[in-house]
Tab-separated table of C-alpha atoms in Angstrom:
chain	number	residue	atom	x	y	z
A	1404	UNK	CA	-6.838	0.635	19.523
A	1405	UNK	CA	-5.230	-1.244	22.372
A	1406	UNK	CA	-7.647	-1.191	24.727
A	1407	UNK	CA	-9.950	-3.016	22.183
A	1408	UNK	CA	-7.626	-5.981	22.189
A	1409	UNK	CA	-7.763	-5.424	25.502
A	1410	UNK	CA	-11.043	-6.135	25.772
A	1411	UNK	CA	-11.321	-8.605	23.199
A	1412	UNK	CA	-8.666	-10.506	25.435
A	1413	UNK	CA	-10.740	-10.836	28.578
A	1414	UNK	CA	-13.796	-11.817	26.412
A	1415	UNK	CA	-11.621	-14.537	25.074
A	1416	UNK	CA	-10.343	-15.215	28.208
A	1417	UNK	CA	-13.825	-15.606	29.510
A	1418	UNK	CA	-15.208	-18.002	26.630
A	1419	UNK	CA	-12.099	-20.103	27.483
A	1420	UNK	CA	-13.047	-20.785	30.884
A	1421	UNK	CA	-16.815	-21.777	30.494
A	1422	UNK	CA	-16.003	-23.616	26.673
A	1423	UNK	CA	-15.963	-27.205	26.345
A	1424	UNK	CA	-13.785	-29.740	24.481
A	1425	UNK	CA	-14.987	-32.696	22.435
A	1426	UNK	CA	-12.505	-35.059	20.562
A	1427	UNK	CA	-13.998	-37.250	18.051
A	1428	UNK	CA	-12.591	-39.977	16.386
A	1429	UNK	CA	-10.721	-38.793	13.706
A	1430	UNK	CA	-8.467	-37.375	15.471
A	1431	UNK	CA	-9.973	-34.201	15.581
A	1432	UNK	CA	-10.851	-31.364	17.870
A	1433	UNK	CA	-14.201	-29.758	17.536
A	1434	UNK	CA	-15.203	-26.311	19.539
A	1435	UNK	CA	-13.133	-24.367	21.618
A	1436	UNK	CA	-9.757	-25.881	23.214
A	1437	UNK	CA	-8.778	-24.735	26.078
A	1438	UNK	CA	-4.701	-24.970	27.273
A	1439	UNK	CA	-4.002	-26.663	30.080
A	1440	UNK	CA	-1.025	-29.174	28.524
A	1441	UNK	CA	-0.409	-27.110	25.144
A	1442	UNK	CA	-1.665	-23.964	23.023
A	1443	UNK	CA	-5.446	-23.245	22.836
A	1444	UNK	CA	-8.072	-22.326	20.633
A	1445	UNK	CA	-7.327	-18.891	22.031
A	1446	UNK	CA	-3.341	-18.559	21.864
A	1447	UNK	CA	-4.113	-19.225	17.742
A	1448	UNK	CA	-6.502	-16.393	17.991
A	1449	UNK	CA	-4.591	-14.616	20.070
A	1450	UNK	CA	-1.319	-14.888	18.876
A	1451	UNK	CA	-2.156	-14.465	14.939
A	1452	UNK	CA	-4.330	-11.171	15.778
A	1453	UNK	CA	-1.543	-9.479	17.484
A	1454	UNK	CA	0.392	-10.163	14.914
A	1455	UNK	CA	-1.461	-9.062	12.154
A	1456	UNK	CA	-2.386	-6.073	14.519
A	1457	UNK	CA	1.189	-4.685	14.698
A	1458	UNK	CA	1.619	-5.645	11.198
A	1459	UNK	CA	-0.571	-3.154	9.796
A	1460	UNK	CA	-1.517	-0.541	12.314
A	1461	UNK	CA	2.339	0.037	13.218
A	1462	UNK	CA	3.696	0.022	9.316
A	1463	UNK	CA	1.228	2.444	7.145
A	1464	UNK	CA	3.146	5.451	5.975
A	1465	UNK	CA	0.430	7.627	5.436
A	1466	UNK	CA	0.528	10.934	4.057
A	1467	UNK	CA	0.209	14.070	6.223
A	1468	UNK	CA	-3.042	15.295	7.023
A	1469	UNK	CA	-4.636	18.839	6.263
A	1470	UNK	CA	-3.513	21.450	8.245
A	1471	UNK	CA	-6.923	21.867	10.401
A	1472	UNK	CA	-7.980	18.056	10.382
A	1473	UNK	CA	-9.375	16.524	13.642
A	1474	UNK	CA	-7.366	14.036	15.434
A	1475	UNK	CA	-10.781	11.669	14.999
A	1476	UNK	CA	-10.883	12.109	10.935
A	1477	UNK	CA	-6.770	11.136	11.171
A	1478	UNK	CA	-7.608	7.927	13.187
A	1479	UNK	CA	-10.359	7.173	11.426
A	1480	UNK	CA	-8.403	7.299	8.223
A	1481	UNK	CA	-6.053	5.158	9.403
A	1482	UNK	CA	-8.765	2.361	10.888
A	1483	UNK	CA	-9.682	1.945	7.210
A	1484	UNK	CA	-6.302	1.711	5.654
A	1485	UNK	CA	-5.407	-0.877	8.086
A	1486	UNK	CA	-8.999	-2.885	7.302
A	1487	UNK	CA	-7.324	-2.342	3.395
A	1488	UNK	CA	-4.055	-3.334	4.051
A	1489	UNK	CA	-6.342	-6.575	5.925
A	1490	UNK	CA	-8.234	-7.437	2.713
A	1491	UNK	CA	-4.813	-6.771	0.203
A	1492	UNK	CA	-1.907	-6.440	1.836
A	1493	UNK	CA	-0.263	-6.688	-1.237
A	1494	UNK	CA	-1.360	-3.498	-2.675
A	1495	UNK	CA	-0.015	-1.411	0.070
A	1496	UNK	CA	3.270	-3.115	-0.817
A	1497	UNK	CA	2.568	-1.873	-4.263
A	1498	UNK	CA	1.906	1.735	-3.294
A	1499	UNK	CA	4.838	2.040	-0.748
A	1500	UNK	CA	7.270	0.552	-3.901
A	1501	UNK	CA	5.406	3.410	-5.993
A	1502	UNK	CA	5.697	5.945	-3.918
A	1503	UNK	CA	9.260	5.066	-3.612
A	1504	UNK	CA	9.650	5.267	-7.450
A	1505	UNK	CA	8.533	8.533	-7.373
A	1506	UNK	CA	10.725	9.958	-4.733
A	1507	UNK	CA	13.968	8.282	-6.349
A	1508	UNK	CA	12.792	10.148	-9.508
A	1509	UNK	CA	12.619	13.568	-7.463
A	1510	UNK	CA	15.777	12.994	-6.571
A	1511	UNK	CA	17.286	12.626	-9.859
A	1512	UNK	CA	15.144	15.259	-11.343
A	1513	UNK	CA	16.928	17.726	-8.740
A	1514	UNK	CA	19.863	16.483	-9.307
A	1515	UNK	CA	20.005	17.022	-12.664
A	1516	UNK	CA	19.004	21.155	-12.269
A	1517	UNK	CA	21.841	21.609	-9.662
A	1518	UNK	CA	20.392	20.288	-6.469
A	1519	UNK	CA	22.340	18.148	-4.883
A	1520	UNK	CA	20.963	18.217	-1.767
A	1521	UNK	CA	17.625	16.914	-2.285
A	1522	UNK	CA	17.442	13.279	-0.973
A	1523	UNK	CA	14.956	10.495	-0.559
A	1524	UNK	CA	13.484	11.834	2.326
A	1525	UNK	CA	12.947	15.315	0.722
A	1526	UNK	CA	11.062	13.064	-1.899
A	1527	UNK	CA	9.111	11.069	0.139
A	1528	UNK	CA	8.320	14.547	2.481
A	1529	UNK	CA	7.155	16.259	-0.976
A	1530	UNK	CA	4.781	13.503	-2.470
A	1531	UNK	CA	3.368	13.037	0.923
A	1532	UNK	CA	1.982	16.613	1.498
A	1533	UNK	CA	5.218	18.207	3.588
A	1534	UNK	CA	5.391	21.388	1.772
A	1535	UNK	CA	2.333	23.457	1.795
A	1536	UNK	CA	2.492	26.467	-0.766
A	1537	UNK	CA	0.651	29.843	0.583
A	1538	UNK	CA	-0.151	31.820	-2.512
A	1539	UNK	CA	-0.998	36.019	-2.148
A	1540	UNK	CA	-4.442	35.171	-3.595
A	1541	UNK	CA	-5.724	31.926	-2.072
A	1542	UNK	CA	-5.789	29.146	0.816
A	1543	UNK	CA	-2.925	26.932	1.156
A	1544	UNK	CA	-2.393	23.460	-0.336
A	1545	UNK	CA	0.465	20.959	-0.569
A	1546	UNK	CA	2.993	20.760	-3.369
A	1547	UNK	CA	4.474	17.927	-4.449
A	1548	UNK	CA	8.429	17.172	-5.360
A	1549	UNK	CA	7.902	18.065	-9.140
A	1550	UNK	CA	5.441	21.330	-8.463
A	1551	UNK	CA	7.872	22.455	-6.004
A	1552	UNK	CA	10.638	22.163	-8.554
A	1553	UNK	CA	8.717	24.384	-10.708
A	1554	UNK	CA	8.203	27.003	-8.883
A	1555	UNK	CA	12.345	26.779	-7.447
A	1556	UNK	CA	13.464	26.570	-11.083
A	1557	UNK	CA	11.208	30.053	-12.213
A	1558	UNK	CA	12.492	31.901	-9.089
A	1559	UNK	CA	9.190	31.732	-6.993
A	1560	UNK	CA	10.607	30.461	-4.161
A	1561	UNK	CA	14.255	29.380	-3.109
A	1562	UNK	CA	15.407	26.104	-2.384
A	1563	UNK	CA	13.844	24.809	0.916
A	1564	UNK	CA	15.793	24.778	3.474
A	1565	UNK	CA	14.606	21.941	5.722
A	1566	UNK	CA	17.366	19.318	5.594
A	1567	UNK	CA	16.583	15.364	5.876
A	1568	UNK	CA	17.458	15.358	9.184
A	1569	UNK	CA	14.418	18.078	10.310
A	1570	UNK	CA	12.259	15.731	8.160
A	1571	UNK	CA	13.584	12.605	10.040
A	1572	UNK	CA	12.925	14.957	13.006
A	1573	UNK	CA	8.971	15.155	12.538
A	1574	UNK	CA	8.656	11.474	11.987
A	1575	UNK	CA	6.927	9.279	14.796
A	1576	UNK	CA	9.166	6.865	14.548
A	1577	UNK	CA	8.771	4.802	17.882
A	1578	UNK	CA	11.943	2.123	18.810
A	1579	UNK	CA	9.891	0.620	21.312
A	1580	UNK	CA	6.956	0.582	18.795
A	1581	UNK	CA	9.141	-1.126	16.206
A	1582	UNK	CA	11.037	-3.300	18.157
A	1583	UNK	CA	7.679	-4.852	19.312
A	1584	UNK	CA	6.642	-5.295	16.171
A	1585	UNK	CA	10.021	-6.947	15.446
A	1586	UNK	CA	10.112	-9.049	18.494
A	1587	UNK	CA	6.374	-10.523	18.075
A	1588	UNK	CA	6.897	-11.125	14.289
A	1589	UNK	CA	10.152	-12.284	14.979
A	1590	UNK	CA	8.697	-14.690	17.797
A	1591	UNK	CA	5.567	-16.052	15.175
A	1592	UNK	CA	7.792	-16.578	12.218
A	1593	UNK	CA	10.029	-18.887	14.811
A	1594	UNK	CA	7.162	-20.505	16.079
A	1595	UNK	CA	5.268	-21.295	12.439
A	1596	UNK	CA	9.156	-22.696	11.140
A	1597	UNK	CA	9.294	-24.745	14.035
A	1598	UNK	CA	5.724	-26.464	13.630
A	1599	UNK	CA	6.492	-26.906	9.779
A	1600	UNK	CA	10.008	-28.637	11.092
A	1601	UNK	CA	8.619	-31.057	13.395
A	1602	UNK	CA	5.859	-31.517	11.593
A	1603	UNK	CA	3.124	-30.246	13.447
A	1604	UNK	CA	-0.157	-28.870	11.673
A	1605	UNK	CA	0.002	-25.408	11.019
A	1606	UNK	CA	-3.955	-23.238	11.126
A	1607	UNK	CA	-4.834	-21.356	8.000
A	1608	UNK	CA	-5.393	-18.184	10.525
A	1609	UNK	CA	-1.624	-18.718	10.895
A	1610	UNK	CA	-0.496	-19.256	7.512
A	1611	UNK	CA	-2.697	-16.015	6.383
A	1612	UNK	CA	-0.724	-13.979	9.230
A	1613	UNK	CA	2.325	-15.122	8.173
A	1614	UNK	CA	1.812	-13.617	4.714
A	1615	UNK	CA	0.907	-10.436	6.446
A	1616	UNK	CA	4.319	-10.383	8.045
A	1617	UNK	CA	6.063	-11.049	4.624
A	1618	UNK	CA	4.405	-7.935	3.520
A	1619	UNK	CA	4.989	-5.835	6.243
A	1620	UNK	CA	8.361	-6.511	5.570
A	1621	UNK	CA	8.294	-5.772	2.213
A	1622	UNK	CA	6.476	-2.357	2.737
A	1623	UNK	CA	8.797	-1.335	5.511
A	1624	UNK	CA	11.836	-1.592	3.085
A	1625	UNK	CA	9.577	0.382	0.831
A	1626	UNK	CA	8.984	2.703	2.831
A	1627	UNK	CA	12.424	3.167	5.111
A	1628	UNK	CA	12.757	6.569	3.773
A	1629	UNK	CA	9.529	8.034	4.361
A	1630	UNK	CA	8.913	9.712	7.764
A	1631	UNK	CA	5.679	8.095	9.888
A	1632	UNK	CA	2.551	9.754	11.216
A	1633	UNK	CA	3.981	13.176	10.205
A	1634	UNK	CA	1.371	16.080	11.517
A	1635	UNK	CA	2.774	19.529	10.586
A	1636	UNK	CA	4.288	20.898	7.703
A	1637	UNK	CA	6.667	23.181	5.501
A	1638	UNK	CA	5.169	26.805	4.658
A	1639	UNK	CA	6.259	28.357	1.947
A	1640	UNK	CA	5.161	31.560	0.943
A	1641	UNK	CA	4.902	33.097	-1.973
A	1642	UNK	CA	4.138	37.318	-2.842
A	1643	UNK	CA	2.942	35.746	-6.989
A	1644	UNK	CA	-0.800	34.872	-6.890
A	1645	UNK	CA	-1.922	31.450	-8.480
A	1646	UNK	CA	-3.226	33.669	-11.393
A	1647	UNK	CA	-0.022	35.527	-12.038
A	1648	UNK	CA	1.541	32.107	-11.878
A	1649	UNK	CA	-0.741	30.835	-14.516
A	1650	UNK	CA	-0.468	33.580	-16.909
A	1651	UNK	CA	3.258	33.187	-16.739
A	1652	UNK	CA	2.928	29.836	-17.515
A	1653	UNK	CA	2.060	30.550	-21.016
A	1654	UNK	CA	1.046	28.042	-23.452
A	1655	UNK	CA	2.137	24.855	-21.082
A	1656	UNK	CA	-0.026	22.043	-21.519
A	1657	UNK	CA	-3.366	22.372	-19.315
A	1658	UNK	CA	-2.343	25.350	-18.123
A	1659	UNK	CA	-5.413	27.522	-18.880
A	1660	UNK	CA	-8.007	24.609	-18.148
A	1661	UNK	CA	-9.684	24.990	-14.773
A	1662	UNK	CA	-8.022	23.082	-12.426
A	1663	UNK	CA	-9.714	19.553	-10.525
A	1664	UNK	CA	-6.944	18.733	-7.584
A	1665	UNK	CA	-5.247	22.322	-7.167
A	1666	UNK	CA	-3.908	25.257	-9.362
A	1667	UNK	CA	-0.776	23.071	-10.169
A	1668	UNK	CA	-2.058	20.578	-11.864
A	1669	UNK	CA	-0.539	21.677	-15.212
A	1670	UNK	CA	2.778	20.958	-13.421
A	1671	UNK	CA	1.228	17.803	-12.463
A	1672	UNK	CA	-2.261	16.730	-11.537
A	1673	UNK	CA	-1.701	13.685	-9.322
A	1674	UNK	CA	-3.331	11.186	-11.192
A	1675	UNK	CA	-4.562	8.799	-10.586
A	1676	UNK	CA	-6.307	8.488	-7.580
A	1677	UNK	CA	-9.092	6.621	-6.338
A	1678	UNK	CA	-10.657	9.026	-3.753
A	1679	UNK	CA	-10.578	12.329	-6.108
A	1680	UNK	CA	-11.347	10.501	-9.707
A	1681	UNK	CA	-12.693	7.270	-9.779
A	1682	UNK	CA	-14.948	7.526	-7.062
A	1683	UNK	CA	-16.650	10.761	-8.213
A	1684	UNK	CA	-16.941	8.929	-11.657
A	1685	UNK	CA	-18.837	6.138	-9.839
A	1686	UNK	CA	-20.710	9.056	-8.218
A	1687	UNK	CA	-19.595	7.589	-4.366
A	1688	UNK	CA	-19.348	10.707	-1.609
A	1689	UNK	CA	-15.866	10.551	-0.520
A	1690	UNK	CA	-12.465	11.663	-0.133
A	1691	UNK	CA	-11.505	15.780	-0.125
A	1692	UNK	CA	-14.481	17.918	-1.463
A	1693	UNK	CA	-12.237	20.870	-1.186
A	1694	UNK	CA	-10.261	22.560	-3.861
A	1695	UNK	CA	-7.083	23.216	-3.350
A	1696	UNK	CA	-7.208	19.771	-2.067
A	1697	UNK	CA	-6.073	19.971	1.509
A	1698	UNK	CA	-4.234	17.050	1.639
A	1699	UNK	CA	-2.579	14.478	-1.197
A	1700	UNK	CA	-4.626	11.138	-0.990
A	1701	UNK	CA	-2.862	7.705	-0.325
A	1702	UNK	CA	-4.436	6.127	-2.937
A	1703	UNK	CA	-2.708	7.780	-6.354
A	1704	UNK	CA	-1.554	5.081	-8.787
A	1705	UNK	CA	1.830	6.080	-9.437
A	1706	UNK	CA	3.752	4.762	-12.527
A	1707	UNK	CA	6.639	2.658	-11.522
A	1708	UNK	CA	7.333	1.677	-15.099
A	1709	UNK	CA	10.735	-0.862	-15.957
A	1710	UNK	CA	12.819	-0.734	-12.804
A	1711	UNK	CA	14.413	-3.035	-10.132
A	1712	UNK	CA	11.508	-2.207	-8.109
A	1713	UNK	CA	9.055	-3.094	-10.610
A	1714	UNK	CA	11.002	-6.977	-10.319
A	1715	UNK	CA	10.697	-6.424	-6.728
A	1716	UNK	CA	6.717	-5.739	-6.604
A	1717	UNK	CA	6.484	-8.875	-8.570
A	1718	UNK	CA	7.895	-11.052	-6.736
A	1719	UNK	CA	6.449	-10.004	-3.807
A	1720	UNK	CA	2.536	-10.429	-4.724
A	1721	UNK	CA	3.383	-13.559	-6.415
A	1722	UNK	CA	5.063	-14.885	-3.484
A	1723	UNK	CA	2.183	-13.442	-1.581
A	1724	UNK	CA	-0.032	-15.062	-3.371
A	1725	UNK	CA	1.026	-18.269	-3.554
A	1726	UNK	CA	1.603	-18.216	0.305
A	1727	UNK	CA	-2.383	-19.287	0.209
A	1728	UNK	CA	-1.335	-22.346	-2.173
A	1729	UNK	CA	0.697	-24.066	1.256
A	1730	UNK	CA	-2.720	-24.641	2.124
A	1731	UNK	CA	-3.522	-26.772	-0.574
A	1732	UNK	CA	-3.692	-30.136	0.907
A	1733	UNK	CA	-4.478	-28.647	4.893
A	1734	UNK	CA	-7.155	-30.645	6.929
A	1735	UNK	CA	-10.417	-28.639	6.527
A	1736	UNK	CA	-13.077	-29.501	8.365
A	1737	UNK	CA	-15.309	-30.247	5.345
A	1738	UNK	CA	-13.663	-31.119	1.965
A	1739	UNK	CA	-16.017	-28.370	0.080
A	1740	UNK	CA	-14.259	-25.459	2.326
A	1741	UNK	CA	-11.375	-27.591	1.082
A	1742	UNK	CA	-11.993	-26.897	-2.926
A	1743	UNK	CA	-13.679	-23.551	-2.245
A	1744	UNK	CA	-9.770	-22.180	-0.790
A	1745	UNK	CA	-8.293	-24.335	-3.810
A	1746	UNK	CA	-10.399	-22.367	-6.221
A	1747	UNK	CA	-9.915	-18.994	-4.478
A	1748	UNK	CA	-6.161	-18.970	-4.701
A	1749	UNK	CA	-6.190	-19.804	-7.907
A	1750	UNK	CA	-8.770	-16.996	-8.698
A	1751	UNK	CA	-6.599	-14.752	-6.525
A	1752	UNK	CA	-2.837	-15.229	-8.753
A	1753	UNK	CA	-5.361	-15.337	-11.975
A	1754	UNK	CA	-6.591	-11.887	-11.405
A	1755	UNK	CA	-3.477	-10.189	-10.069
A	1756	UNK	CA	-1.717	-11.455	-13.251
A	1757	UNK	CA	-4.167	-9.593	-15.182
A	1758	UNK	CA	-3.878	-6.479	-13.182
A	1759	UNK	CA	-0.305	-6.536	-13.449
A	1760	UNK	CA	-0.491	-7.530	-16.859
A	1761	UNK	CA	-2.630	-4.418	-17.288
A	1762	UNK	CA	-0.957	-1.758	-15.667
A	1763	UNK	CA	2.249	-2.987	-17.122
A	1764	UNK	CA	0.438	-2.521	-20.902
A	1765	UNK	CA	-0.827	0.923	-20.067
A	1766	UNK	CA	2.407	2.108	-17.950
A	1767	UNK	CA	4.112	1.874	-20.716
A	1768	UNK	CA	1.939	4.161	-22.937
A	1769	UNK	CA	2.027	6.849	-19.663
A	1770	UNK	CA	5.519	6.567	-20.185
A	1771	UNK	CA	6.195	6.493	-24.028
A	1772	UNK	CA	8.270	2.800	-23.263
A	1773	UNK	CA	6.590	1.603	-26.144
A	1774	UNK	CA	6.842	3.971	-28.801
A	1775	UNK	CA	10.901	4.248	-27.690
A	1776	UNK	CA	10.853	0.395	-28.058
A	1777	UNK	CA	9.108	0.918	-31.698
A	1778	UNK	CA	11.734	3.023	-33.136
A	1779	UNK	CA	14.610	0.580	-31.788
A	1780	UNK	CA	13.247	-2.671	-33.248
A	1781	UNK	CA	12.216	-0.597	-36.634
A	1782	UNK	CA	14.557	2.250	-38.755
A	1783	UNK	CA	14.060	5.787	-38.177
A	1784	UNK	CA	12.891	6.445	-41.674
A	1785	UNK	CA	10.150	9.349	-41.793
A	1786	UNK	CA	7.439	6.617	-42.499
A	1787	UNK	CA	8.155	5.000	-38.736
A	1788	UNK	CA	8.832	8.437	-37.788
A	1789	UNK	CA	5.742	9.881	-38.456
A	1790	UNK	CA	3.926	7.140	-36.715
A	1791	UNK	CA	5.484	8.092	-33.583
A	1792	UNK	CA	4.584	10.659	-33.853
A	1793	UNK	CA	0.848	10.093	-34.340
A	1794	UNK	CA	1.115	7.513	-30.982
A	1795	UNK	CA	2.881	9.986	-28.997
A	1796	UNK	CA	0.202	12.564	-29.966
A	1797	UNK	CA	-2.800	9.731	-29.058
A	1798	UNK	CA	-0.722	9.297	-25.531
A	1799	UNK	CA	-1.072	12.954	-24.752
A	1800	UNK	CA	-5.131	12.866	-25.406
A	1801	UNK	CA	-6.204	9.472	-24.009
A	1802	UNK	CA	-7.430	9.255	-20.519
A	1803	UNK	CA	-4.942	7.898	-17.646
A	1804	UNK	CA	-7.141	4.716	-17.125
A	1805	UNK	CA	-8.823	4.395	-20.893
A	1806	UNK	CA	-12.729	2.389	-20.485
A	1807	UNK	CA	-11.269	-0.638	-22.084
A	1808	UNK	CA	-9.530	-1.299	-18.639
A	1809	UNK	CA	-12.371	-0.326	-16.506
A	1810	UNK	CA	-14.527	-2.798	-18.740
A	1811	UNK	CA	-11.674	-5.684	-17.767
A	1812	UNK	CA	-10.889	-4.660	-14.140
A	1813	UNK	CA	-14.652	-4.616	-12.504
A	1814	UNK	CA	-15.160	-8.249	-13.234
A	1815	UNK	CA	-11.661	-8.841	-12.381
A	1816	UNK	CA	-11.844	-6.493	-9.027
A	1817	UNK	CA	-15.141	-8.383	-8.046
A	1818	UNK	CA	-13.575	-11.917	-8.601
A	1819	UNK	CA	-10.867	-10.340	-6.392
A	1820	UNK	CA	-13.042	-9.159	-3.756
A	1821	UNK	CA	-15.132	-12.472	-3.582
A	1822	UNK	CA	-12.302	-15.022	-3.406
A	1823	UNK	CA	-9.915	-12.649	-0.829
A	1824	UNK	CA	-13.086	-12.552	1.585
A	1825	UNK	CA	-13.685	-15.834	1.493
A	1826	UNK	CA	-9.514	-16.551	2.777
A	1827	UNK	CA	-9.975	-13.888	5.524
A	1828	UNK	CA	-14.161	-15.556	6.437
A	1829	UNK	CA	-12.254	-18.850	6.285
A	1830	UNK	CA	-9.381	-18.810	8.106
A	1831	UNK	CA	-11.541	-17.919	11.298
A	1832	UNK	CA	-14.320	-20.525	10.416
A	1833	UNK	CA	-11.993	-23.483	10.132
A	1834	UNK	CA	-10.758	-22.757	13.664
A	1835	UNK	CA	-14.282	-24.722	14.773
A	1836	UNK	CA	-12.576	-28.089	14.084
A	1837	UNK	CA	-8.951	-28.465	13.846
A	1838	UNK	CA	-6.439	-31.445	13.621
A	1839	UNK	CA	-5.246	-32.800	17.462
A	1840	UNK	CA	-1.831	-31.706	16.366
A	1841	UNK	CA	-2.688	-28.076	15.687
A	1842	UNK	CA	-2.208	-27.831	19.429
A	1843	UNK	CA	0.496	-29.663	20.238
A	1844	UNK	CA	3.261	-27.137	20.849
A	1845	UNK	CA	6.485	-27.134	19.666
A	1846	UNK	CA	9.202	-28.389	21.473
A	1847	UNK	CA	12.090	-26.270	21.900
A	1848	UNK	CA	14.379	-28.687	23.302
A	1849	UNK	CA	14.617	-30.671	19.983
A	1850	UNK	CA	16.538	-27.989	18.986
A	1851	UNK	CA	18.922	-27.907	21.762
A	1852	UNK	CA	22.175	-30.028	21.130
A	1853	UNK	CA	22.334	-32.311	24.246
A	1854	UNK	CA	23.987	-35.484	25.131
């Protein structure tokens, strides 16, 4: 990837030298700006690209890829989480704070049958494909922290014994890597606070990247625990066969339906997921055809339900969002581009309210929040009883995402769609004619106490 903005540097650097300049009257610059006095056209481009670059290529956690997957299929994978994380960065922060969720839970649901020495990591190594269960009978496939739990609770396996620090071990954690990262967001953040202080005009390409960095931020402190880029795994082996291991599962839920993700799925099936459910419902060609599936997908929904980190997730797309709303009264070069960004950061808070508003409504049925909630405001006569029964019963049968929510989340995903491409079309479209003071630099020495 870095010799492409290699590449895409000397091209700049090219168009720089042969582009002209013309100031008009308003006090405006139209074209490309070259930097002889002050910052160009090109250290905008420049500068904001890198940034949002090392912002998402450097920070996705993925999970770990099958065992036999091609270095090309891994990179490729991550090219389109990256152009994700591009489009809505604020759903990666929203799987990193579920994924953490989860892994927090593992650790208290190991805990609580003797395990002290499960940890975070453990958690975040589980959910994210680490441990890869070899049955007698069949090929391998990953386990997750609660399968694994199972089959260490019913004797099929002991304990692991990897510790956190052999997980921490396999991570690609680079300092250099990461202190880059650091240093260049560190450096933009500086340089947008010190336009804003003196006054200077600030580019929407700018203001856009900065809201990357606030996410990448976020998402890091999400995902602190989990080890990056992680290529090989945990075998555990097992002399049961995944039939013996469903006969002796007796009359658990799902146990003797076929399977659609792997033979654990009456343990738990990982759903959600957008790769292995809801695009095979749509009848789109993609994501892991095998079964087992090879690998866990990044795209399950977990359920972070009523937590800190629930607060936390909320705060952070809202403050996302209205990030775009600094640009309400920015010098666009026509005043239509002007009401189009108005309206499509107000369409962008309306429809993540609803999503959240949503999956708030129908976490709490995946959870049973409400029906607890029911018998504390009402009295645990058999009436009110009985009726908690009958919802907790209706939980168990309906589908993890019911129609009525498809039926209100396609308009609401397309609205979505339209309004966040027209921020990302626009922010590199408005760069044709920019305020004189968008390249003025920013003068350091204000800063500097002096006599």
């Amino acid at each position: 990837m870095a010799h492409l903005f290699l590449v895409f540097n000397l091209y700049l650097g090219e168009a720089a030298a042969v582009a002209t300049t013309n100031a008009t009257s308003s006090g405006r610059q139209e074209g490309w700006v070259s930097s002889p006095n002050g910052r160009g056209t090109f250290d905008i481009i420049w500068g904001s690209l890198l940034t949002i670059f090392l912002c998402t290529w450097t920070s996705l956690h993925l999970n770990i890829p099958s065992l036999h997957e091609k270095y090309l299929h891994r990179w490729f994978r991550k090219l389109r989480w990256m152009v994700q994380a591009i489009m809505a960065p604020e759903f990666i922060v929203g799987f990193a704070t579920g994924q953490k969720v989860e892994a927090r839970r593992s650790v208290e649901m190991w805990k609580n049958s003797g395990y002290s020495e499960w940890t975070m990591r453990h958690g975040f190594y589980a959910n994210m494909g680490g441990f890869v269960l070899q049955p007698r009978d069949s090929q391998p496939f990953p386990v997750n922290s609660k399968q694994l739990h199972y089959l260490v609770t019913r004797d099929y396996t002991p304990f692991p014994t990897t510790t956190a620090k052999e997980i921490w071990d396999k991570s690609k954690q680079d300092r250099f890597q990461k202190a880059l990262t650091l240093l260049q967001t560190g450096w933009f953040v500086l340089q947008c606070l010190g336009r804003a202080i003196q006054h200077l005009p600030v580019t929407t390409l700018e203001l856009a990247t900065f809201g990357f960095v606030f996410c990448t931020f976020a998402s890091y402190y999400q995902w602190s625990d989990k080890p990056l880029d992680v290529e090989s795994h945990t075998i555990i082996e097992i002399q049961k066969s995944t039939k013996e291991i469903l006969i002796e599962a007796g009359n658990m839920p799902n146990a003797s339906k076929p399977y659609s993700q792997t033979p654990l799925d009456f343990v738990d099936d990982q759903s959600p997921s957008w790769l292995t459910e809801i695009q095979p419902h749509l009848r789109f060609k993609m994501g892991p055809r095998e079964r087992p599936l090879p690998r866990f997908t990044n795209d399950k929904f977990p359920v972070i339900g009523a937590s800190p980190d629930a607060i936390f997730l909320f705060i952070v797309i809202l403050a996302y969002c209205c990030i775009h709303f600094i640009a309400w009264n920015f010098d666009f070069p026509t005043h239509v581009e002007r009401i189009i960004w108005r309206v499509g950061c107000i369409t962008i808070v309306a429809t993540t309210f609803i999503f959240l508003a949503c999956e708030t409504y129908q976490d709490g049925h995946r959870v049973g929040r409400w029906q607890r909630w029911y018998l504390i405001i009402f009295p645990k006569n058999p009436v009110h009883l009985a009726r908690v029964s009958t919802m907790e019963k209706k939980r168990r049968e309906m589908e993890f995402i019911p129609f009525w929510e498809i039926v209100i989340m396609s308009p609401v995903t397309i609205m979505y769609t339209v309004a966040r491409t027209y921020i990302v079309v626009e922010v590199f479209v408005s760069l044709r004619s920019l305020p004189s003071g968008a390249f003025d630099s920013v003068q350091w020495s204000n800063f500097i106490p002096h006599f």
